[in-house]
Amino acid sequence: MIEYIILITLLLVSGAAAIMFKNMLYAAMGLAVCSIMLAFVMFKLNAPWAGVFELSVCAGLITVLFASTVSMVKTDKKYFVQSKMSKYLPLAVIIFGLILLSFGKPFLTVLMAEHKAHVSQSVGDIIWNVRFKDLIAQLAILVAGVVAIKAFFGKHSDEVEEKK
Amino acid sequence: MTEIFNPSNLVLNYFVATLLIFMGIYGMASSRNILKLLIGIEVASKGCMMAILTAGYALQKINYAQALIILMVGVEVIVIAVALSLIIKNYIQRHNVDAWKLKKLKG
C-alpha cells in the first residue's frame, strides 16, 4: 500500500518536473521517469502488456526522439522561451487538487458504481477481433506519418534542379 | 478526505489522472517553446492512460483497457515523431522553437 502511494507520488512529481525544467534534456528525462512510474502502476493493476508497451515505447523510444531533437536544436537560452507561469505550476496543481477534493468526488466515483463481473477475453483477441478497425486506422496513421516525414526531409524536385 | 487516499479505493487513481491532465494542459498553456508543448501533450496523455486503466480495472475489463492503451501508445509515437520532425524542419528554416513566431507562416 505504501509502495503504491510512493509510486503515485513519484508519477506526479516527475510529471511536474517534466513541465517545470528549463533544460529540455532534463524535461525529457522527467517525462521518461513519469512513463516508468506509470508502467509500474500498470503492472500493479494487472496490466502487464500495457506496462511493457509503456516502458519500451514511451519511456524508451519517445525519450530517444526527444533527446535527439534537443541535441539537434540549439540550446541557447535565447531560443528557449520559458514563460514565468511555469514556476507557479505546483501552486496551480495544489489549488486544482483542493477544488477537486472538495467538489469533484461524485465525478471521481461515478465509474465505481458499475462494478460488475465480466468474462474477459485475452488482449490478443480484443486487438485482433474486437478492435480490428482501430488496428487498420493505426496502420493508416503510421503510413501517413511516414509519408509526412518523407515529405519534410526528402529532396524535392526543385532542389534537385537547382543543384544541376 | 482519508477515503480518497486509500489505494484500494480507485478514487486515488482518478484523482491522479485528473491532476496529470491538468498539469499537461497547464504546461501547454504556459510555454511558448514548441518542445514544451509536446511534453505537455505527453503528460496529459499519461493522465488519459491512467484514467482508461483505472476504468478497466474498476469494471473488471482490464484486457480491454490494455488493448486500448496499446493502440493509444502506437498513435502517440507517430504523433510525436511527426511533430518533432516538423520542429526540426522549422528550426532549420527559422532558427527558433518559439510557437509565437510560427505566425509568420500565415499566407
PDB file of N, CA and C in Angstrom, chain A residues 1 4 8 12 18-19 21 24 35 38 42 45-50 54 57 61 69 72 74 79-80 82-83 85-86 89 92-93 96 100-101 105 108-109 111 114-117 121 126-127 131 134-135 138 142 152-153, chain B residues 1 3-4 7 11 13-16 18-19 22-23 26-27 30 32-33 35-36 39 42 46 49-50 53 57-64 66-67 70-71 73-78 82 84-86 88-89 91 95 97-98:
ATOM      1  N   MET A   1       0.831  -1.213   0.000  1.00  0.00           N
ATOM      2  CA  MET A   1       0.000   0.000   0.000  1.00  0.00           C
ATOM      3  C   MET A   1       0.865   1.263   0.000  1.00  0.00           C
ATOM      4  N   TYR A   4       2.593   1.718  -3.300  1.00  0.00           N
ATOM      5  CA  TYR A   4       1.702   2.261  -4.330  1.00  0.00           C
ATOM      6  C   TYR A   4       1.604   3.788  -4.209  1.00  0.00           C
ATOM      7  N   ILE A   8       2.703   6.577  -6.965  1.00  0.00           N
ATOM      8  CA  ILE A   8       1.788   7.621  -7.444  1.00  0.00           C
ATOM      9  C   ILE A   8       2.410   9.008  -7.214  1.00  0.00           C
ATOM     10  N   LEU A  12       3.459  11.865 -10.084  1.00  0.00           N
ATOM     11  CA  LEU A  12       3.040  13.274 -10.118  1.00  0.00           C
ATOM     12  C   LEU A  12       4.245  14.213 -10.106  1.00  0.00           C
ATOM     13  N   ALA A  18       8.849  17.427 -15.451  1.00  0.00           N
ATOM     14  CA  ALA A  18       8.971  17.466 -16.913  1.00  0.00           C
ATOM     15  C   ALA A  18       8.473  18.804 -17.452  1.00  0.00           C
ATOM     16  N   ILE A  19       7.461  19.366 -16.802  1.00  0.00           N
ATOM     17  CA  ILE A  19       6.918  20.632 -17.288  1.00  0.00           C
ATOM     18  C   ILE A  19       7.725  21.825 -16.771  1.00  0.00           C
ATOM     19  N   PHE A  21      11.109  21.947 -15.712  1.00  0.00           N
ATOM     20  CA  PHE A  21      12.535  22.077 -16.020  1.00  0.00           C
ATOM     21  C   PHE A  21      12.762  23.015 -17.213  1.00  0.00           C
ATOM     22  N   MET A  24      15.757  21.358 -21.611  1.00  0.00           N
ATOM     23  CA  MET A  24      14.855  20.432 -22.300  1.00  0.00           C
ATOM     24  C   MET A  24      15.287  18.972 -22.150  1.00  0.00           C
ATOM     25  N   SER A  35       6.907   8.085 -17.351  1.00  0.00           N
ATOM     26  CA  SER A  35       6.458   6.891 -18.085  1.00  0.00           C
ATOM     27  C   SER A  35       6.803   5.616 -17.315  1.00  0.00           C
ATOM     28  N   LEU A  38       4.419   5.203 -14.484  1.00  0.00           N
ATOM     29  CA  LEU A  38       3.105   4.770 -14.988  1.00  0.00           C
ATOM     30  C   LEU A  38       3.136   3.287 -15.371  1.00  0.00           C
ATOM     31  N   MET A  42       0.849   0.306 -13.961  1.00  0.00           N
ATOM     32  CA  MET A  42       0.151  -0.656 -14.830  1.00  0.00           C
ATOM     33  C   MET A  42       0.416  -2.091 -14.369  1.00  0.00           C
ATOM     34  N   LEU A  45      -1.648  -2.841 -11.424  1.00  0.00           N
ATOM     35  CA  LEU A  45      -3.084  -3.004 -11.683  1.00  0.00           C
ATOM     36  C   LEU A  45      -3.365  -4.165 -12.656  1.00  0.00           C
ATOM     37  N   ASN A  46      -2.480  -5.134 -12.680  1.00  0.00           N
ATOM     38  CA  ASN A  46      -2.646  -6.350 -13.504  1.00  0.00           C
ATOM     39  C   ASN A  46      -2.745  -6.060 -15.001  1.00  0.00           C
ATOM     40  N   ALA A  47      -1.982  -5.088 -15.484  1.00  0.00           N
ATOM     41  CA  ALA A  47      -1.977  -4.810 -16.923  1.00  0.00           C
ATOM     42  C   ALA A  47      -0.540  -4.920 -17.441  1.00  0.00           C
ATOM     43  N   PRO A  48       0.028  -6.138 -17.491  1.00  0.00           N
ATOM     44  CA  PRO A  48       1.454  -6.262 -17.859  1.00  0.00           C
ATOM     45  C   PRO A  48       1.748  -5.906 -19.307  1.00  0.00           C
ATOM     46  N   TRP A  49       0.823  -6.213 -20.226  1.00  0.00           N
ATOM     47  CA  TRP A  49       1.076  -5.918 -21.646  1.00  0.00           C
ATOM     48  C   TRP A  49       1.168  -4.413 -21.885  1.00  0.00           C
ATOM     49  N   ALA A  50       0.223  -3.703 -21.291  1.00  0.00           N
ATOM     50  CA  ALA A  50       0.248  -2.235 -21.419  1.00  0.00           C
ATOM     51  C   ALA A  50       1.507  -1.682 -20.755  1.00  0.00           C
ATOM     52  N   GLU A  54       4.339   0.581 -22.505  1.00  0.00           N
ATOM     53  CA  GLU A  54       4.621   1.904 -21.930  1.00  0.00           C
ATOM     54  C   GLU A  54       6.113   2.043 -21.633  1.00  0.00           C
ATOM     55  N   VAL A  57       8.150   1.680 -25.293  1.00  0.00           N
ATOM     56  CA  VAL A  57       7.893   2.706 -26.316  1.00  0.00           C
ATOM     57  C   VAL A  57       7.938   4.114 -25.714  1.00  0.00           C
ATOM     58  N   LEU A  61      11.606   4.800 -26.551  1.00  0.00           N
ATOM     59  CA  LEU A  61      11.649   5.405 -27.885  1.00  0.00           C
ATOM     60  C   LEU A  61      11.387   6.911 -27.856  1.00  0.00           C
ATOM     61  N   THR A  69      16.211  15.269 -30.729  1.00  0.00           N
ATOM     62  CA  THR A  69      15.738  16.572 -31.226  1.00  0.00           C
ATOM     63  C   THR A  69      16.389  17.717 -30.453  1.00  0.00           C
ATOM     64  N   MET A  72      19.764  18.338 -31.659  1.00  0.00           N
ATOM     65  CA  MET A  72      19.843  18.971 -32.985  1.00  0.00           C
ATOM     66  C   MET A  72      19.495  20.454 -32.931  1.00  0.00           C
ATOM     67  N   LYS A  74      19.446  24.140 -31.293  1.00  0.00           N
ATOM     68  CA  LYS A  74      20.413  24.893 -30.473  1.00  0.00           C
ATOM     69  C   LYS A  74      19.850  25.134 -29.072  1.00  0.00           C
ATOM     70  N   TYR A  79      16.777  31.007 -27.609  1.00  0.00           N
ATOM     71  CA  TYR A  79      15.836  30.250 -28.430  1.00  0.00           C
ATOM     72  C   TYR A  79      14.841  29.443 -27.611  1.00  0.00           C
ATOM     73  N   PHE A  80      15.073  29.337 -26.308  1.00  0.00           N
ATOM     74  CA  PHE A  80      14.152  28.576 -25.472  1.00  0.00           C
ATOM     75  C   PHE A  80      13.371  29.523 -24.576  1.00  0.00           C
ATOM     76  N   GLN A  82      10.880  30.628 -22.029  1.00  0.00           N
ATOM     77  CA  GLN A  82      10.178  29.952 -20.922  1.00  0.00           C
ATOM     78  C   GLN A  82       9.285  30.976 -20.240  1.00  0.00           C
ATOM     79  N   SER A  83       8.025  30.684 -20.172  1.00  0.00           N
ATOM     80  CA  SER A  83       7.107  31.615 -19.542  1.00  0.00           C
ATOM     81  C   SER A  83       7.278  31.585 -18.026  1.00  0.00           C
ATOM     82  N   MET A  85       4.956  31.698 -16.008  1.00  0.00           N
ATOM     83  CA  MET A  85       3.823  30.942 -15.437  1.00  0.00           C
ATOM     84  C   MET A  85       4.213  29.524 -15.031  1.00  0.00           C
ATOM     85  N   SER A  86       5.264  28.963 -15.682  1.00  0.00           N
ATOM     86  CA  SER A  86       5.677  27.585 -15.368  1.00  0.00           C
ATOM     87  C   SER A  86       6.093  27.428 -13.914  1.00  0.00           C
ATOM     88  N   LEU A  89       3.372  26.291 -11.362  1.00  0.00           N
ATOM     89  CA  LEU A  89       2.679  25.007 -11.577  1.00  0.00           C
ATOM     90  C   LEU A  89       2.312  24.305 -10.267  1.00  0.00           C
ATOM     91  N   ALA A  92      -0.667  25.977  -8.733  1.00  0.00           N
ATOM     92  CA  ALA A  92      -1.879  25.739  -9.517  1.00  0.00           C
ATOM     93  C   ALA A  92      -2.391  24.314  -9.296  1.00  0.00           C
ATOM     94  N   VAL A  93      -1.449  23.343  -9.233  1.00  0.00           N
ATOM     95  CA  VAL A  93      -1.850  21.943  -9.028  1.00  0.00           C
ATOM     96  C   VAL A  93      -2.486  21.765  -7.645  1.00  0.00           C
ATOM     97  N   PHE A  96      -5.955  23.336  -7.732  1.00  0.00           N
ATOM     98  CA  PHE A  96      -6.856  22.472  -8.518  1.00  0.00           C
ATOM     99  C   PHE A  96      -7.185  21.191  -7.756  1.00  0.00           C
ATOM    100  N   LEU A 100     -10.749  19.875  -6.546  1.00  0.00           N
ATOM    101  CA  LEU A 100     -11.194  18.533  -6.951  1.00  0.00           C
ATOM    102  C   LEU A 100     -11.628  17.709  -5.736  1.00  0.00           C
ATOM    103  N   LEU A 101     -10.847  17.831  -4.631  1.00  0.00           N
ATOM    104  CA  LEU A 101     -11.199  17.080  -3.424  1.00  0.00           C
ATOM    105  C   LEU A 101     -12.512  17.592  -2.821  1.00  0.00           C
ATOM    106  N   LYS A 105     -15.537  14.793  -5.994  1.00  0.00           N
ATOM    107  CA  LYS A 105     -15.632  13.389  -5.603  1.00  0.00           C
ATOM    108  C   LYS A 105     -16.785  12.630  -6.278  1.00  0.00           C
ATOM    109  N   LEU A 108     -15.469  11.586  -9.547  1.00  0.00           N
ATOM    110  CA  LEU A 108     -14.382  10.605  -9.468  1.00  0.00           C
ATOM    111  C   LEU A 108     -14.899   9.214  -9.118  1.00  0.00           C
ATOM    112  N   THR A 109     -16.035   9.129  -8.461  1.00  0.00           N
ATOM    113  CA  THR A 109     -16.538   7.819  -8.035  1.00  0.00           C
ATOM    114  C   THR A 109     -17.604   7.264  -8.978  1.00  0.00           C
ATOM    115  N   LEU A 111     -17.572   5.944 -11.864  1.00  0.00           N
ATOM    116  CA  LEU A 111     -17.315   4.672 -12.548  1.00  0.00           C
ATOM    117  C   LEU A 111     -17.336   3.481 -11.595  1.00  0.00           C
ATOM    118  N   GLU A 114     -20.619   1.029 -11.331  1.00  0.00           N
ATOM    119  CA  GLU A 114     -20.976  -0.040 -12.272  1.00  0.00           C
ATOM    120  C   GLU A 114     -20.030  -1.230 -12.160  1.00  0.00           C
ATOM    121  N   HIS A 115     -19.618  -1.526 -10.973  1.00  0.00           N
ATOM    122  CA  HIS A 115     -18.687  -2.628 -10.761  1.00  0.00           C
ATOM    123  C   HIS A 115     -19.418  -3.966 -10.912  1.00  0.00           C
ATOM    124  N   LYS A 116     -19.100  -4.719 -11.941  1.00  0.00           N
ATOM    125  CA  LYS A 116     -19.777  -5.999 -12.111  1.00  0.00           C
ATOM    126  C   LYS A 116     -18.827  -7.023 -12.749  1.00  0.00           C
ATOM    127  N   ALA A 117     -19.106  -8.256 -12.510  1.00  0.00           N
ATOM    128  CA  ALA A 117     -18.246  -9.325 -13.035  1.00  0.00           C
ATOM    129  C   ALA A 117     -18.378  -9.419 -14.551  1.00  0.00           C
ATOM    130  N   GLN A 121     -11.929 -11.416 -22.438  1.00  0.00           N
ATOM    131  CA  GLN A 121     -11.156 -12.095 -23.477  1.00  0.00           C
ATOM    132  C   GLN A 121      -9.689 -11.741 -23.279  1.00  0.00           C
ATOM    133  N   ILE A 126      -8.928  -9.257 -28.235  1.00  0.00           N
ATOM    134  CA  ILE A 126      -9.572  -7.939 -28.311  1.00  0.00           C
ATOM    135  C   ILE A 126      -8.951  -7.104 -29.427  1.00  0.00           C
ATOM    136  N   ILE A 127      -7.604  -7.111 -29.509  1.00  0.00           N
ATOM    137  CA  ILE A 127      -6.953  -6.282 -30.539  1.00  0.00           C
ATOM    138  C   ILE A 127      -7.285  -6.801 -31.939  1.00  0.00           C
ATOM    139  N   ARG A 131     -11.257  -4.922 -31.794  1.00  0.00           N
ATOM    140  CA  ARG A 131     -10.788  -3.586 -32.195  1.00  0.00           C
ATOM    141  C   ARG A 131     -10.001  -3.645 -33.501  1.00  0.00           C
ATOM    142  N   ASP A 134      -9.696  -0.384 -35.398  1.00  0.00           N
ATOM    143  CA  ASP A 134      -8.716   0.535 -34.791  1.00  0.00           C
ATOM    144  C   ASP A 134      -7.312   0.222 -35.293  1.00  0.00           C
ATOM    145  N   LEU A 135      -7.055  -1.078 -35.449  1.00  0.00           N
ATOM    146  CA  LEU A 135      -5.734  -1.505 -35.911  1.00  0.00           C
ATOM    147  C   LEU A 135      -5.480  -1.009 -37.338  1.00  0.00           C
ATOM    148  N   GLN A 138      -4.834   2.609 -37.174  1.00  0.00           N
ATOM    149  CA  GLN A 138      -3.477   2.867 -36.676  1.00  0.00           C
ATOM    150  C   GLN A 138      -2.447   2.678 -37.784  1.00  0.00           C
ATOM    151  N   LEU A 142       0.106   5.375 -39.300  1.00  0.00           N
ATOM    152  CA  LEU A 142       1.541   5.069 -39.423  1.00  0.00           C
ATOM    153  C   LEU A 142       2.038   5.419 -40.821  1.00  0.00           C
ATOM    154  N   PHE A 152       8.871  16.005 -45.423  1.00  0.00           N
ATOM    155  CA  PHE A 152       9.632  17.072 -44.757  1.00  0.00           C
ATOM    156  C   PHE A 152      11.115  17.010 -45.111  1.00  0.00           C
ATOM    157  N   PHE A 153      11.664  15.813 -45.142  1.00  0.00           N
ATOM    158  CA  PHE A 153      13.112  15.687 -45.254  1.00  0.00           C
ATOM    159  C   PHE A 153      13.607  15.135 -46.587  1.00  0.00           C
TER     160      PHE A 153
ATOM    161  N   MET B   1     -12.037  12.759   3.175  1.00  0.00           N
ATOM    162  CA  MET B   1     -10.679  13.032   2.688  1.00  0.00           C
ATOM    163  C   MET B   1      -9.789  11.789   2.765  1.00  0.00           C
ATOM    164  N   GLU B   3     -10.671   8.770   2.710  1.00  0.00           N
ATOM    165  CA  GLU B   3     -11.185   7.781   1.765  1.00  0.00           C
ATOM    166  C   GLU B   3     -10.471   7.870   0.409  1.00  0.00           C
ATOM    167  N   ILE B   4     -10.163   9.107   0.008  1.00  0.00           N
ATOM    168  CA  ILE B   4      -9.518   9.331  -1.288  1.00  0.00           C
ATOM    169  C   ILE B   4      -8.101   8.784  -1.294  1.00  0.00           C
ATOM    170  N   PRO B   7      -5.454   3.459  -1.299  1.00  0.00           N
ATOM    171  CA  PRO B   7      -5.181   2.934  -2.638  1.00  0.00           C
ATOM    172  C   PRO B   7      -6.146   1.851  -3.105  1.00  0.00           C
ATOM    173  N   VAL B  11     -10.534   5.796  -6.272  1.00  0.00           N
ATOM    174  CA  VAL B  11     -10.709   7.251  -6.395  1.00  0.00           C
ATOM    175  C   VAL B  11      -9.349   7.940  -6.496  1.00  0.00           C
ATOM    176  N   ASN B  13      -6.717   6.906  -7.993  1.00  0.00           N
ATOM    177  CA  ASN B  13      -6.218   6.839  -9.369  1.00  0.00           C
ATOM    178  C   ASN B  13      -6.880   7.884 -10.264  1.00  0.00           C
ATOM    179  N   TYR B  14      -8.205   8.033 -10.103  1.00  0.00           N
ATOM    180  CA  TYR B  14      -8.900   9.050 -10.904  1.00  0.00           C
ATOM    181  C   TYR B  14      -8.391  10.442 -10.546  1.00  0.00           C
ATOM    182  N   PHE B  15      -8.120  10.632  -9.252  1.00  0.00           N
ATOM    183  CA  PHE B  15      -7.619  11.924  -8.776  1.00  0.00           C
ATOM    184  C   PHE B  15      -6.270  12.237  -9.429  1.00  0.00           C
ATOM    185  N   VAL B  16      -5.370  11.239  -9.420  1.00  0.00           N
ATOM    186  CA  VAL B  16      -4.043  11.430 -10.020  1.00  0.00           C
ATOM    187  C   VAL B  16      -4.154  11.651 -11.528  1.00  0.00           C
ATOM    188  N   THR B  18      -6.636  12.986 -13.148  1.00  0.00           N
ATOM    189  CA  THR B  18      -7.129  14.347 -13.390  1.00  0.00           C
ATOM    190  C   THR B  18      -6.021  15.373 -13.178  1.00  0.00           C
ATOM    191  N   LEU B  19      -5.206  15.163 -12.131  1.00  0.00           N
ATOM    192  CA  LEU B  19      -4.100  16.099 -11.875  1.00  0.00           C
ATOM    193  C   LEU B  19      -3.083  16.073 -13.025  1.00  0.00           C
ATOM    194  N   PHE B  22      -4.467  17.963 -15.888  1.00  0.00           N
ATOM    195  CA  PHE B  22      -4.386  19.400 -15.575  1.00  0.00           C
ATOM    196  C   PHE B  22      -2.967  19.927 -15.770  1.00  0.00           C
ATOM    197  N   MET B  23      -1.977  19.146 -15.293  1.00  0.00           N
ATOM    198  CA  MET B  23      -0.579  19.587 -15.425  1.00  0.00           C
ATOM    199  C   MET B  23      -0.179  19.700 -16.898  1.00  0.00           C
ATOM    200  N   TYR B  26      -1.802  22.782 -18.320  1.00  0.00           N
ATOM    201  CA  TYR B  26      -1.119  23.968 -17.784  1.00  0.00           C
ATOM    202  C   TYR B  26       0.223  24.161 -18.487  1.00  0.00           C
ATOM    203  N   GLY B  27       0.945  23.043 -18.684  1.00  0.00           N
ATOM    204  CA  GLY B  27       2.238  23.116 -19.367  1.00  0.00           C
ATOM    205  C   GLY B  27       2.094  23.626 -20.794  1.00  0.00           C
ATOM    206  N   SER B  30       1.264  27.416 -20.640  1.00  0.00           N
ATOM    207  CA  SER B  30       2.209  28.349 -20.028  1.00  0.00           C
ATOM    208  C   SER B  30       3.523  28.479 -20.781  1.00  0.00           C
ATOM    209  N   ARG B  32       5.886  28.896 -24.464  1.00  0.00           N
ATOM    210  CA  ARG B  32       5.921  29.236 -25.896  1.00  0.00           C
ATOM    211  C   ARG B  32       6.836  28.297 -26.662  1.00  0.00           C
ATOM    212  N   ASN B  33       7.598  27.496 -25.928  1.00  0.00           N
ATOM    213  CA  ASN B  33       8.525  26.562 -26.553  1.00  0.00           C
ATOM    214  C   ASN B  33       7.743  25.371 -27.123  1.00  0.00           C
ATOM    215  N   LEU B  35       8.705  22.460 -28.055  1.00  0.00           N
ATOM    216  CA  LEU B  35       9.069  21.181 -27.431  1.00  0.00           C
ATOM    217  C   LEU B  35       8.333  21.001 -26.101  1.00  0.00           C
ATOM    218  N   LYS B  36       8.188  22.113 -25.376  1.00  0.00           N
ATOM    219  CA  LYS B  36       7.467  22.056 -24.100  1.00  0.00           C
ATOM    220  C   LYS B  36       5.977  21.731 -24.332  1.00  0.00           C
ATOM    221  N   ILE B  39       5.750  18.111 -24.662  1.00  0.00           N
ATOM    222  CA  ILE B  39       5.882  17.431 -23.366  1.00  0.00           C
ATOM    223  C   ILE B  39       4.568  17.554 -22.592  1.00  0.00           C
ATOM    224  N   GLU B  42       2.251  15.014 -23.881  1.00  0.00           N
ATOM    225  CA  GLU B  42       2.648  13.688 -23.370  1.00  0.00           C
ATOM    226  C   GLU B  42       2.154  13.466 -21.938  1.00  0.00           C
ATOM    227  N   LYS B  46      -0.528  10.770 -20.482  1.00  0.00           N
ATOM    228  CA  LYS B  46      -0.273   9.820 -19.377  1.00  0.00           C
ATOM    229  C   LYS B  46      -1.480   9.792 -18.433  1.00  0.00           C
ATOM    230  N   MET B  49      -4.201   7.789 -20.042  1.00  0.00           N
ATOM    231  CA  MET B  49      -3.911   6.348 -19.933  1.00  0.00           C
ATOM    232  C   MET B  49      -4.256   5.830 -18.547  1.00  0.00           C
ATOM    233  N   MET B  50      -3.891   6.615 -17.543  1.00  0.00           N
ATOM    234  CA  MET B  50      -4.177   6.229 -16.153  1.00  0.00           C
ATOM    235  C   MET B  50      -5.693   6.105 -15.949  1.00  0.00           C
ATOM    236  N   LEU B  53      -6.958   2.961 -17.735  1.00  0.00           N
ATOM    237  CA  LEU B  53      -6.513   1.784 -16.979  1.00  0.00           C
ATOM    238  C   LEU B  53      -7.369   1.576 -15.726  1.00  0.00           C
ATOM    239  N   TYR B  57      -9.872  -1.464 -14.790  1.00  0.00           N
ATOM    240  CA  TYR B  57      -9.690  -2.231 -13.558  1.00  0.00           C
ATOM    241  C   TYR B  57     -10.974  -2.250 -12.730  1.00  0.00           C
ATOM    242  N   ALA B  58     -11.629  -1.085 -12.662  1.00  0.00           N
ATOM    243  CA  ALA B  58     -12.848  -0.976 -11.850  1.00  0.00           C
ATOM    244  C   ALA B  58     -13.994  -1.794 -12.444  1.00  0.00           C
ATOM    245  N   LEU B  59     -14.073  -1.831 -13.772  1.00  0.00           N
ATOM    246  CA  LEU B  59     -15.165  -2.564 -14.436  1.00  0.00           C
ATOM    247  C   LEU B  59     -14.786  -4.012 -14.741  1.00  0.00           C
ATOM    248  N   GLN B  60     -13.625  -4.438 -14.239  1.00  0.00           N
ATOM    249  CA  GLN B  60     -13.089  -5.785 -14.486  1.00  0.00           C
ATOM    250  C   GLN B  60     -12.967  -6.097 -15.977  1.00  0.00           C
ATOM    251  N   LYS B  61     -12.580  -5.082 -16.759  1.00  0.00           N
ATOM    252  CA  LYS B  61     -12.304  -5.284 -18.186  1.00  0.00           C
ATOM    253  C   LYS B  61     -10.878  -4.814 -18.459  1.00  0.00           C
ATOM    254  N   ILE B  62      -9.952  -5.315 -17.675  1.00  0.00           N
ATOM    255  CA  ILE B  62      -8.579  -4.817 -17.746  1.00  0.00           C
ATOM    256  C   ILE B  62      -7.930  -5.136 -19.093  1.00  0.00           C
ATOM    257  N   ASN B  63      -8.302  -6.279 -19.697  1.00  0.00           N
ATOM    258  CA  ASN B  63      -7.716  -6.618 -21.002  1.00  0.00           C
ATOM    259  C   ASN B  63      -8.168  -5.650 -22.086  1.00  0.00           C
ATOM    260  N   TYR B  64      -9.425  -5.235 -21.987  1.00  0.00           N
ATOM    261  CA  TYR B  64      -9.948  -4.254 -22.948  1.00  0.00           C
ATOM    262  C   TYR B  64      -9.176  -2.939 -22.801  1.00  0.00           C
ATOM    263  N   GLN B  66      -6.181  -2.617 -21.639  1.00  0.00           N
ATOM    264  CA  GLN B  66      -4.812  -2.828 -22.128  1.00  0.00           C
ATOM    265  C   GLN B  66      -4.753  -2.677 -23.645  1.00  0.00           C
ATOM    266  N   ALA B  67      -5.767  -3.262 -24.337  1.00  0.00           N
ATOM    267  CA  ALA B  67      -5.798  -3.166 -25.804  1.00  0.00           C
ATOM    268  C   ALA B  67      -5.898  -1.706 -26.235  1.00  0.00           C
ATOM    269  N   ILE B  70      -2.520   0.022 -25.664  1.00  0.00           N
ATOM    270  CA  ILE B  70      -1.506  -0.364 -26.655  1.00  0.00           C
ATOM    271  C   ILE B  70      -1.720   0.400 -27.967  1.00  0.00           C
ATOM    272  N   LEU B  71      -2.996   0.492 -28.392  1.00  0.00           N
ATOM    273  CA  LEU B  71      -3.291   1.251 -29.617  1.00  0.00           C
ATOM    274  C   LEU B  71      -2.961   2.735 -29.423  1.00  0.00           C
ATOM    275  N   VAL B  73      -0.702   4.061 -27.429  1.00  0.00           N
ATOM    276  CA  VAL B  73       0.753   4.263 -27.415  1.00  0.00           C
ATOM    277  C   VAL B  73       1.286   4.338 -28.846  1.00  0.00           C
ATOM    278  N   GLY B  74       0.764   3.462 -29.716  1.00  0.00           N
ATOM    279  CA  GLY B  74       1.190   3.466 -31.125  1.00  0.00           C
ATOM    280  C   GLY B  74       0.906   4.797 -31.790  1.00  0.00           C
ATOM    281  N   VAL B  75      -0.319   5.298 -31.600  1.00  0.00           N
ATOM    282  CA  VAL B  75      -0.691   6.581 -32.216  1.00  0.00           C
ATOM    283  C   VAL B  75       0.146   7.724 -31.627  1.00  0.00           C
ATOM    284  N   GLU B  76       0.401   7.651 -30.310  1.00  0.00           N
ATOM    285  CA  GLU B  76       1.162   8.700 -29.622  1.00  0.00           C
ATOM    286  C   GLU B  76       2.575   8.831 -30.213  1.00  0.00           C
ATOM    287  N   VAL B  77       3.195   7.685 -30.453  1.00  0.00           N
ATOM    288  CA  VAL B  77       4.568   7.713 -31.000  1.00  0.00           C
ATOM    289  C   VAL B  77       4.580   8.362 -32.377  1.00  0.00           C
ATOM    290  N   ILE B  78       3.576   8.013 -33.200  1.00  0.00           N
ATOM    291  CA  ILE B  78       3.549   8.586 -34.553  1.00  0.00           C
ATOM    292  C   ILE B  78       3.353  10.102 -34.481  1.00  0.00           C
ATOM    293  N   VAL B  82       6.129  12.826 -35.886  1.00  0.00           N
ATOM    294  CA  VAL B  82       5.815  13.819 -36.928  1.00  0.00           C
ATOM    295  C   VAL B  82       6.006  15.239 -36.382  1.00  0.00           C
ATOM    296  N   LEU B  84       7.974  16.253 -33.931  1.00  0.00           N
ATOM    297  CA  LEU B  84       9.399  16.568 -33.747  1.00  0.00           C
ATOM    298  C   LEU B  84      10.084  16.837 -35.091  1.00  0.00           C
ATOM    299  N   SER B  85       9.675  16.087 -36.126  1.00  0.00           N
ATOM    300  CA  SER B  85      10.278  16.344 -37.438  1.00  0.00           C
ATOM    301  C   SER B  85       9.861  17.726 -37.950  1.00  0.00           C
ATOM    302  N   LEU B  86       8.616  18.133 -37.650  1.00  0.00           N
ATOM    303  CA  LEU B  86       8.170  19.484 -38.019  1.00  0.00           C
ATOM    304  C   LEU B  86       8.989  20.539 -37.284  1.00  0.00           C
ATOM    305  N   ILE B  88      12.072  20.249 -36.146  1.00  0.00           N
ATOM    306  CA  ILE B  88      13.431  20.307 -36.707  1.00  0.00           C
ATOM    307  C   ILE B  88      13.427  21.066 -38.036  1.00  0.00           C
ATOM    308  N   LYS B  89      12.420  20.774 -38.854  1.00  0.00           N
ATOM    309  CA  LYS B  89      12.320  21.464 -40.155  1.00  0.00           C
ATOM    310  C   LYS B  89      12.139  22.969 -39.944  1.00  0.00           C
ATOM    311  N   TYR B  91      13.089  24.646 -37.346  1.00  0.00           N
ATOM    312  CA  TYR B  91      14.325  25.197 -36.778  1.00  0.00           C
ATOM    313  C   TYR B  91      15.363  25.424 -37.877  1.00  0.00           C
ATOM    314  N   HIS B  95      15.408  29.059 -37.351  1.00  0.00           N
ATOM    315  CA  HIS B  95      16.328  29.108 -36.212  1.00  0.00           C
ATOM    316  C   HIS B  95      15.672  29.488 -34.893  1.00  0.00           C
ATOM    317  N   VAL B  97      12.456  27.954 -31.818  1.00  0.00           N
ATOM    318  CA  VAL B  97      11.412  26.988 -31.471  1.00  0.00           C
ATOM    319  C   VAL B  97      10.289  27.704 -30.699  1.00  0.00           C
ATOM    320  N   ASP B  98      10.080  28.967 -31.051  1.00  0.00           N
ATOM    321  CA  ASP B  98       9.080  29.780 -30.378  1.00  0.00           C
ATOM    322  C   ASP B  98       7.740  29.645 -31.114  1.00  0.00           C
TER     323      ASP B  98
END
